[in-house]
Short mmCIF file of C-alpha atoms in Angstrom, two decimals:
data_model
loop_
_atom_site.label_atom_id
_atom_site.label_comp_id
_atom_site.label_asym_id
_atom_site.label_seq_id
_atom_site.Cartn_x
_atom_site.Cartn_y
_atom_site.Cartn_z
CA MET A 1 110.03 107.36 195.96
CA ASP A 2 109.51 103.98 194.42
CA VAL A 3 106.25 105.21 192.87
CA ASN A 4 107.97 108.21 191.27
CA ALA A 5 110.67 105.97 189.82
CA ALA A 6 108.10 103.64 188.36
CA VAL A 7 106.25 106.54 186.73
CA ALA A 8 109.49 107.90 185.28
CA ALA A 9 110.43 104.49 183.91
CA ALA A 10 107.00 104.07 182.31
CA ALA A 11 107.25 107.52 180.71
CA ALA A 12 110.69 106.72 179.33
CA ILE A 13 109.47 103.45 177.87
CA ALA A 14 106.44 105.20 176.31
CA GLY A 15 108.70 107.85 174.77
CA VAL A 16 110.97 105.21 173.29
CA LEU A 17 107.99 103.34 171.84
CA THR A 18 106.57 106.56 170.39
CA GLY A 19 109.90 107.36 168.75
CA VAL A 20 110.17 103.87 167.31
CA ILE A 21 106.61 104.03 165.96
CA ALA A 22 107.22 107.47 164.45
CA MET A 23 110.44 106.31 162.82
CA LEU A 24 108.73 103.23 161.39
CA ALA A 25 105.84 105.34 160.10
CA PHE A 26 108.32 107.73 158.40
CA ARG A 27 110.19 104.87 156.80
CA TRP A 28 106.97 103.25 155.66
CA SER A 29 105.73 106.53 154.18
CA GLU A 30 109.03 107.07 152.38
CA ARG A 31 108.94 103.52 151.01
CA ASP A 32 105.34 103.93 149.90
CA GLN A 33 106.22 107.12 148.03
CA LYS A 34 108.97 105.34 146.14
CA ARG A 35 106.68 102.45 145.17
CA PRO A 36 105.47 102.79 141.49
CA THR A 37 101.77 103.41 141.12
CA ARG A 38 99.48 102.31 138.29
CA THR A 39 99.68 105.79 136.83
CA SER A 40 103.45 106.03 137.04
CA LEU A 41 103.84 102.86 135.02
CA HIS A 42 102.66 104.80 131.96
CA THR A 43 105.06 107.71 132.24
CA ASP A 44 108.30 108.18 130.37
CA PRO A 45 110.69 107.31 133.26
CA VAL A 46 109.50 103.68 132.94
CA LEU A 47 111.31 103.40 129.59
CA PRO A 48 115.04 102.67 129.66
CA PRO A 49 117.20 105.74 129.03
CA GLY A 50 117.38 106.75 125.38
CA VAL A 51 114.56 104.47 124.21
CA ASP A 52 112.05 107.30 123.93
CA THR A 53 114.41 109.25 121.67
CA VAL A 54 115.10 106.26 119.46
CA LEU A 55 111.41 105.45 119.06
CA SER A 56 110.63 109.04 118.06
CA VAL A 57 112.94 108.85 114.99
CA LEU A 58 111.96 105.38 113.77
CA ARG A 59 109.99 105.19 110.52
CA SER A 60 108.21 102.09 111.77
CA SER A 61 105.17 102.26 114.00
CA ALA A 62 106.34 101.59 117.58
CA VAL A 63 104.37 100.34 120.60
CA VAL A 64 105.76 99.54 124.08
CA LEU A 65 103.70 97.25 126.33
CA ASP A 66 104.08 96.58 130.03
CA GLU A 67 103.47 93.29 131.86
CA ALA A 68 99.72 94.00 131.95
CA ASP A 69 99.57 94.48 128.15
CA THR A 70 98.94 98.18 128.68
CA VAL A 71 100.44 100.57 126.16
CA VAL A 72 103.24 102.53 127.81
CA LYS A 73 104.40 104.31 124.69
CA ALA A 74 103.05 104.46 121.14
CA SER A 75 104.10 106.51 118.13
CA SER A 76 101.63 108.61 116.15
CA ALA A 77 102.01 106.20 113.22
CA ALA A 78 100.74 103.36 115.43
CA TYR A 79 97.58 105.33 116.16
CA ALA A 80 97.21 106.21 112.47
CA LEU A 81 97.33 102.52 111.50
CA GLY A 82 94.74 101.71 114.15
CA LEU A 83 97.09 99.51 116.19
CA VAL A 84 96.31 101.26 119.50
CA ARG A 85 92.83 102.03 120.75
CA GLY A 86 91.84 103.00 124.26
CA GLY A 87 95.34 102.44 125.62
CA LYS A 88 95.36 98.84 124.42
CA LEU A 89 96.89 97.03 121.46
CA SER A 90 93.89 96.30 119.24
CA VAL A 91 95.42 93.61 116.98
CA GLU A 92 95.00 90.25 118.65
CA PRO A 93 97.77 88.35 116.76
CA MET A 94 100.28 91.05 117.73
CA LEU A 95 99.09 90.98 121.31
CA GLN A 96 99.58 87.22 121.46
CA MET A 97 103.08 87.61 120.02
CA ALA A 98 103.90 90.14 122.74
CA ARG A 99 102.71 87.75 125.46
CA ASP A 100 104.76 84.88 124.03
CA THR A 101 107.87 87.06 123.81
CA ARG A 102 107.40 88.29 127.38
CA ARG A 103 107.16 84.68 128.52
CA ASP A 104 110.24 83.22 126.79
CA GLY A 105 112.21 86.31 125.69
CA GLU A 106 112.41 85.25 122.02
CA ILE A 107 112.16 87.76 119.17
CA ARG A 108 109.23 87.08 116.83
CA GLN A 109 108.25 88.40 113.41
CA VAL A 110 105.18 87.89 111.24
CA GLU A 111 103.45 89.48 108.23
CA LEU A 112 99.76 90.24 108.58
CA ASP A 113 96.91 91.74 106.53
CA LEU A 114 94.92 94.21 108.60
CA PRO A 115 91.53 95.74 107.72
CA ARG A 116 91.88 99.38 106.72
CA ARG A 117 90.10 101.72 109.09
CA GLY A 118 87.34 103.90 107.72
CA THR A 119 86.67 101.92 104.52
CA GLY A 120 84.00 99.40 103.82
CA ARG A 121 85.53 98.12 100.57
CA GLY A 122 87.48 95.26 102.08
CA GLU A 123 90.85 96.88 101.48
CA ALA A 124 93.64 95.58 103.69
CA LEU A 125 96.92 96.91 105.02
CA ALA A 126 99.92 94.63 104.61
CA VAL A 127 102.24 94.98 107.61
CA SER A 128 105.30 93.29 109.05
CA ALA A 129 105.29 93.05 112.86
CA ARG A 130 108.40 92.37 114.97
CA VAL A 131 108.28 91.87 118.75
CA ALA A 132 111.30 91.94 121.07
CA PRO A 133 111.79 92.18 124.85
CA LEU A 134 112.72 95.62 126.20
CA GLY A 135 114.27 95.29 129.62
CA SER A 136 112.84 92.90 132.17
CA ARG A 137 109.19 93.94 132.09
CA LEU A 138 108.51 95.71 128.79
CA VAL A 139 107.96 94.46 125.25
CA LEU A 140 108.66 96.47 122.10
CA LEU A 141 106.50 96.05 118.98
CA LEU A 142 107.68 97.50 115.65
CA VAL A 143 105.25 97.47 112.70
CA GLU A 144 106.26 98.29 109.13
CA ASP A 145 103.61 99.18 106.54
CA LEU A 146 104.27 97.03 103.45
CA THR A 147 101.14 98.01 101.53
CA GLU A 148 102.84 100.33 99.04
CA ALA A 149 105.80 97.99 98.55
CA ARG A 150 103.45 95.09 97.80
CA ARG A 151 101.44 97.20 95.38
CA ILE A 152 104.57 98.27 93.49
CA GLU A 153 105.80 94.69 93.41
CA ALA A 154 102.45 93.55 92.02
CA VAL A 155 102.60 96.25 89.35
CA ARG A 156 106.10 95.17 88.36
CA ARG A 157 105.11 91.51 88.31
CA ASP A 158 102.07 92.24 86.13
CA PHE A 159 104.19 94.43 83.87
CA VAL A 160 106.71 91.65 83.29
CA ALA A 161 103.91 89.16 82.64
CA ASN A 162 102.22 91.53 80.19
CA VAL A 163 105.48 92.28 78.37
CA SER A 164 106.19 88.57 78.05
CA HIS A 165 102.72 87.95 76.65
CA GLU A 166 102.85 90.87 74.23
CA LEU A 167 106.27 89.86 72.94
CA LYS A 168 105.28 86.21 72.65
CA THR A 169 102.42 86.94 70.24
CA PRO A 170 104.39 88.51 67.34
CA VAL A 171 107.41 86.28 67.93
CA GLY A 172 105.23 83.18 67.75
CA ALA A 173 103.51 84.50 64.63
CA LEU A 174 106.87 85.12 62.95
CA SER A 175 107.96 81.59 63.77
CA LEU A 176 104.81 80.05 62.28
CA LEU A 177 104.94 82.27 59.21
CA SER A 178 108.57 81.39 58.55
CA GLU A 179 107.64 77.69 58.62
CA ALA A 180 104.78 78.41 56.24
CA VAL A 181 107.15 80.18 53.85
CA MET A 182 109.47 77.19 53.86
CA ASP A 183 106.63 74.77 53.17
CA ALA A 184 105.30 76.96 50.34
CA SER A 185 108.63 77.54 48.65
CA ASP A 186 107.22 76.30 45.34
CA ASP A 187 104.17 78.61 45.52
CA PRO A 188 105.21 82.24 44.81
CA GLU A 189 101.79 83.66 45.67
CA ALA A 190 101.74 81.95 49.06
CA VAL A 191 105.30 83.06 49.78
CA GLN A 192 104.38 86.65 48.97
CA ARG A 193 101.27 86.47 51.17
CA PHE A 194 103.16 84.99 54.13
CA ALA A 195 106.02 87.45 53.67
CA GLY A 196 103.55 90.32 53.87
CA ARG A 197 102.18 88.92 57.15
CA MET A 198 105.72 88.60 58.45
CA GLN A 199 106.34 92.27 57.73
CA ILE A 200 103.20 93.21 59.66
CA GLU A 201 104.23 91.13 62.69
CA ALA A 202 107.80 92.44 62.53
CA THR A 203 106.49 96.02 62.48
CA ARG A 204 104.25 95.28 65.46
CA LEU A 205 107.18 93.79 67.35
CA THR A 206 109.38 96.78 66.51
CA ASN A 207 106.70 99.22 67.66
CA LEU A 208 106.24 97.34 70.92
CA VAL A 209 109.96 97.30 71.71
CA GLN A 210 110.25 100.99 70.84
CA GLU A 211 107.33 101.95 73.07
CA LEU A 212 108.79 99.91 75.92
CA ILE A 213 112.02 101.88 75.48
CA ASP A 214 110.08 105.16 75.36
CA LEU A 215 108.11 104.30 78.49
CA SER A 216 111.29 103.38 80.37
CA ARG A 217 112.92 106.62 79.25
CA VAL A 218 110.09 108.92 80.30
CA GLN A 219 109.90 107.21 83.71
CA ASN A 220 113.61 107.43 84.46
CA ASP A 221 114.80 110.60 82.72
CA ASP A 222 114.29 114.18 83.82
CA PRO A 223 112.72 115.85 80.79
CA LEU A 224 113.42 119.31 82.15
CA GLU A 225 117.20 118.89 81.96
CA ASP A 226 116.99 119.68 78.23
CA ALA A 227 113.86 121.80 78.47
CA GLU A 228 113.15 124.70 76.16
CA PRO A 229 110.19 126.85 75.10
CA VAL A 230 108.19 124.78 72.63
CA ARG A 231 105.68 126.27 70.22
CA VAL A 232 102.30 124.59 70.49
CA ASP A 233 101.50 125.01 66.80
CA GLU A 234 104.70 123.14 65.89
CA LEU A 235 103.78 120.27 68.21
CA VAL A 236 100.33 120.08 66.64
CA ALA A 237 101.72 120.16 63.11
CA GLU A 238 104.18 117.37 63.91
CA ALA A 239 101.45 115.20 65.46
CA MET A 240 99.20 115.69 62.43
CA ASP A 241 102.02 114.86 60.00
CA ARG A 242 102.69 111.66 61.95
CA CYS A 243 99.14 110.45 61.36
CA ARG A 244 98.40 111.99 57.97
CA HIS A 245 98.82 108.74 56.05
CA GLN A 246 96.51 106.74 58.33
CA ALA A 247 93.94 109.54 58.27
CA GLY A 248 94.09 109.76 54.49
CA THR A 249 93.57 106.01 54.14
CA LYS A 250 90.37 106.24 56.22
CA GLN A 251 89.32 109.60 54.72
CA ILE A 252 89.45 111.21 58.18
CA THR A 253 89.66 115.00 58.25
CA MET A 254 92.08 116.51 60.75
CA ALA A 255 91.64 120.13 61.85
CA ALA A 256 93.47 122.33 64.37
CA GLY A 257 92.71 125.70 65.92
CA GLY A 258 93.73 128.15 68.63
CA THR A 259 97.37 127.10 68.65
CA ALA A 260 99.01 130.39 67.59
CA ASP A 261 101.30 132.28 70.00
CA LEU A 262 101.16 129.56 72.67
CA HIS A 263 104.30 128.06 74.25
CA VAL A 264 104.97 125.36 76.81
CA TRP A 265 108.21 124.59 78.61
CA GLY A 266 109.62 121.11 78.34
CA ASN A 267 111.32 118.42 76.31
CA ARG A 268 110.23 118.86 72.72
CA GLY A 269 110.64 115.21 71.76
CA GLN A 270 108.62 113.86 74.69
CA LEU A 271 105.83 116.41 74.28
CA ALA A 272 105.60 115.66 70.56
CA ALA A 273 105.44 111.92 71.30
CA ALA A 274 102.65 112.40 73.87
CA LEU A 275 100.51 114.57 71.60
CA GLY A 276 101.25 112.28 68.65
CA ASN A 277 100.03 109.25 70.61
CA LEU A 278 96.73 110.99 71.33
CA VAL A 279 96.19 112.01 67.71
CA GLU A 280 97.18 108.54 66.50
CA ASN A 281 94.68 106.91 68.88
CA ALA A 282 91.97 109.32 67.72
CA VAL A 283 92.58 108.36 64.08
CA ASN A 284 92.85 104.62 64.74
CA TYR A 285 89.68 104.43 66.83
CA SER A 286 87.53 106.66 64.60
CA PRO A 287 85.28 105.39 61.82
CA ALA A 288 86.06 106.31 58.24
CA ARG A 289 84.97 109.72 56.92
CA THR A 290 84.84 111.40 60.31
CA ARG A 291 86.81 114.24 61.88
CA VAL A 292 89.59 114.59 64.44
CA GLY A 293 90.03 118.01 66.01
CA ILE A 294 92.97 119.49 67.92
CA ALA A 295 92.31 122.66 69.93
CA ALA A 296 94.48 124.71 72.26
CA ARG A 297 93.81 127.54 74.68
CA ARG A 298 95.38 129.44 77.55
CA VAL A 299 93.69 129.08 80.95
CA SER A 300 94.43 131.50 83.78
CA ALA A 301 95.27 129.94 87.14
CA PRO A 302 96.54 131.33 90.49
CA GLY A 303 99.85 129.48 90.20
CA GLY A 304 100.45 130.53 86.59
CA ASP A 305 98.72 130.19 83.25
CA THR A 306 98.11 126.73 81.85
CA ILE A 307 98.03 125.61 78.23
CA GLU A 308 95.34 123.07 77.41
CA LEU A 309 95.66 120.86 74.33
CA ALA A 310 92.52 118.86 73.51
CA VAL A 311 92.27 116.04 70.97
CA THR A 312 88.66 115.23 70.05
CA ASP A 313 87.42 112.37 67.89
CA GLN A 314 84.14 110.84 66.76
CA GLY A 315 85.16 107.31 67.61
CA ILE A 316 83.59 104.47 69.52
CA GLY A 317 83.90 106.24 72.87
CA ILE A 318 84.92 104.79 76.22
CA SER A 319 82.62 103.32 78.86
CA GLU A 320 82.67 104.55 82.46
CA LYS A 321 84.43 101.43 83.74
CA ASP A 322 87.07 101.64 81.02
CA LYS A 323 87.76 105.34 81.62
CA GLU A 324 89.21 104.48 85.00
CA ARG A 325 91.81 102.19 83.41
CA VAL A 326 92.70 103.57 79.99
CA PHE A 327 96.02 104.95 81.27
CA GLU A 328 97.20 101.57 82.56
CA ARG A 329 99.97 99.81 80.67
CA PHE A 330 98.74 97.28 78.11
CA TYR A 331 95.09 98.03 78.89
CA ARG A 332 92.93 98.12 75.76
CA VAL A 333 89.31 99.22 75.56
CA ASP A 334 88.80 97.01 72.50
CA PRO A 335 91.51 94.33 72.23
CA ALA A 336 90.29 93.13 68.84
CA ARG A 337 90.47 96.63 67.37
CA SER A 338 93.90 97.14 68.95
CA ARG A 339 95.22 94.06 67.18
CA ALA A 340 93.79 95.34 63.90
CA THR A 341 95.40 98.77 64.31
CA GLY A 342 98.69 97.44 65.68
CA GLY A 343 98.19 99.12 69.06
CA THR A 344 100.43 98.06 71.93
CA GLY A 345 98.43 99.41 74.88
CA LEU A 346 101.35 101.60 76.00
CA GLY A 347 100.51 104.86 74.23
CA LEU A 348 98.34 106.41 76.95
CA ALA A 349 100.70 105.22 79.70
CA ILE A 350 103.49 107.13 77.96
CA VAL A 351 101.23 110.19 77.67
CA LYS A 352 100.46 110.09 81.40
CA HIS A 353 104.11 109.88 82.44
CA VAL A 354 105.27 112.58 80.02
CA VAL A 355 102.63 115.06 81.16
CA ALA A 356 103.17 114.33 84.87
CA SER A 357 106.94 114.73 84.58
CA HIS A 358 106.34 118.15 82.97
CA GLY A 359 104.22 119.28 85.91
CA GLY A 360 100.85 118.82 84.20
CA GLU A 361 98.02 116.32 83.97
CA VAL A 362 95.94 114.53 81.36
CA THR A 363 92.16 114.25 81.55
CA VAL A 364 89.60 112.38 79.49
CA TRP A 365 85.98 112.96 78.61
CA SER A 366 84.11 110.32 76.66
CA ALA A 367 80.68 108.94 75.91
CA GLU A 368 80.02 105.67 74.15
CA GLY A 369 79.05 106.21 70.54
CA GLN A 370 79.86 109.95 70.70
CA GLY A 371 83.65 110.00 70.78
CA SER A 372 86.32 111.09 73.23
CA THR A 373 88.31 114.17 74.20
CA PHE A 374 91.75 113.82 75.76
CA THR A 375 93.13 117.05 77.22
CA LEU A 376 96.76 117.77 78.09
CA LYS A 377 97.16 120.47 80.74
CA LEU A 378 100.70 121.88 80.77
CA PRO A 379 102.20 124.92 82.49
CA GLU A 380 102.86 127.75 80.06
CA ALA A 381 106.50 128.60 79.32
CA GLY A 382 107.74 131.09 81.90
CA ALA A 383 106.21 129.79 85.13
CA ALA A 384 106.53 126.17 84.05
CA ARG A 385 109.94 125.47 85.58
CA ASP A 386 108.83 126.21 89.15
CA ARG A 387 105.57 124.33 88.83
CA ALA A 388 107.12 121.26 87.23
CA SER A 389 109.85 121.03 89.86
CA GLN A 390 107.20 120.92 92.60
CA HIS A 391 105.05 118.29 90.87
CA PRO A 392 105.67 114.71 92.02
CA ASP A 393 106.75 112.15 89.48
CA PRO A 394 104.24 109.41 88.67
CA ASP A 395 104.83 106.27 90.68
CA LEU A 396 105.20 102.79 89.29
CA GLY A 397 101.58 102.07 89.95
CA ASP A 398 99.39 102.79 86.94
CA GLU A 399 96.79 105.05 88.48
CA ALA A 400 94.28 106.20 85.92
CA GLY A 401 94.27 109.73 84.66
CA THR A 402 91.53 112.14 85.65
CA THR A 403 88.07 111.85 84.20
CA GLU A 404 85.95 114.98 83.98
CA SER A 405 83.51 116.91 81.85
CA SER A 406 85.16 118.20 78.70
CA PRO A 407 85.60 122.02 78.47
CA TYR A 408 85.53 121.62 74.69
CA GLU A 409 82.45 121.03 72.62
CA PRO A 410 82.45 117.48 71.24
CA LEU A 411 82.44 117.15 67.49
CA PRO A 412 79.01 116.46 66.00
CA ALA A 413 78.16 112.83 65.48
CA PRO A 414 79.23 111.53 62.08
CA GLU A 415 76.58 111.31 59.43
CA VAL A 416 75.57 107.91 58.13
CA LEU A 417 77.30 107.77 54.78
CA PRO A 418 76.61 105.21 52.08
#
């Protein structure tokens, strides 16, 4: 009897131990399932509620790092900038900022220049990086691309510097000439000579101020608000009349062709100014006793017919390096010749902005010693409204116009005349 009782007691104890072990194993398994794994640290539930949605609508590049510096979340813009590679933050200064912020919880911000991916020309991206703690374990990195803003600021700064320099030259000349007139008050011939120089400098100053006003207007105004069908032959005639005196003084022949029955849609005044600037440049930069030609034609295109207006001269031509910059403000191929002709360096910049705001483009073909051909490509009246409304306005940066082979035959080289 005692033996049976002992066996029963042992069995009961074994059952209790088995139950306790099974319960502990179940609890341990349940606890192990709830424990975050290395993979689960990179899933969305790790982020605080709502953070994922906020990051998806931010314009800045966003990167979330965990305590092991592993990327938990990164926006597509962060990958595009090359901030994240192989699941890691690839910019060492930003990574160090994240570690410092994780250690002391302070928000940090810095501006950096990063090498641009995929280019070997040394170009850099200017970015502003801001790091802040996100919860107890995560760190949020926001990166703003400042490259375009810096470029625009540099263009504006250069523009102000150039305007100041260009205005200073005629103003200084007027000041010196006025002193010379006062000192030569008893010499009528000297007074007349200095007064003539003052008129030249005053005219140059007036032209510069007017072209600055014109450039500001074409950049800020919508030329299509007062748009109308404009006859191409009338634009050509107006441009030729504008330069007839200068051409006659240099015995330059101006000829036009192919302009009948062609119309463009736009602001008549701005289009006339753009074409006039091209014809004026052609006359000013051409030797005496040469020719300037203006040709027009209709070109069929899938999006609607285009009117091309080409101005060809037999001037000094433009080198390859200068062709890339001739549409920049205040840029002159030959500064000495520009001073002699009274050029301001703004004419082609105005042409570029006028044509772009009308939904077209301007191209240039040139060879040194053979002359140049500037071509305006404008939508023909009819389909022009839709095409111009879809064309982006030119930005503040002075990108050069397009260089290409000329579809027009260049004028023959001028003969050597005695």
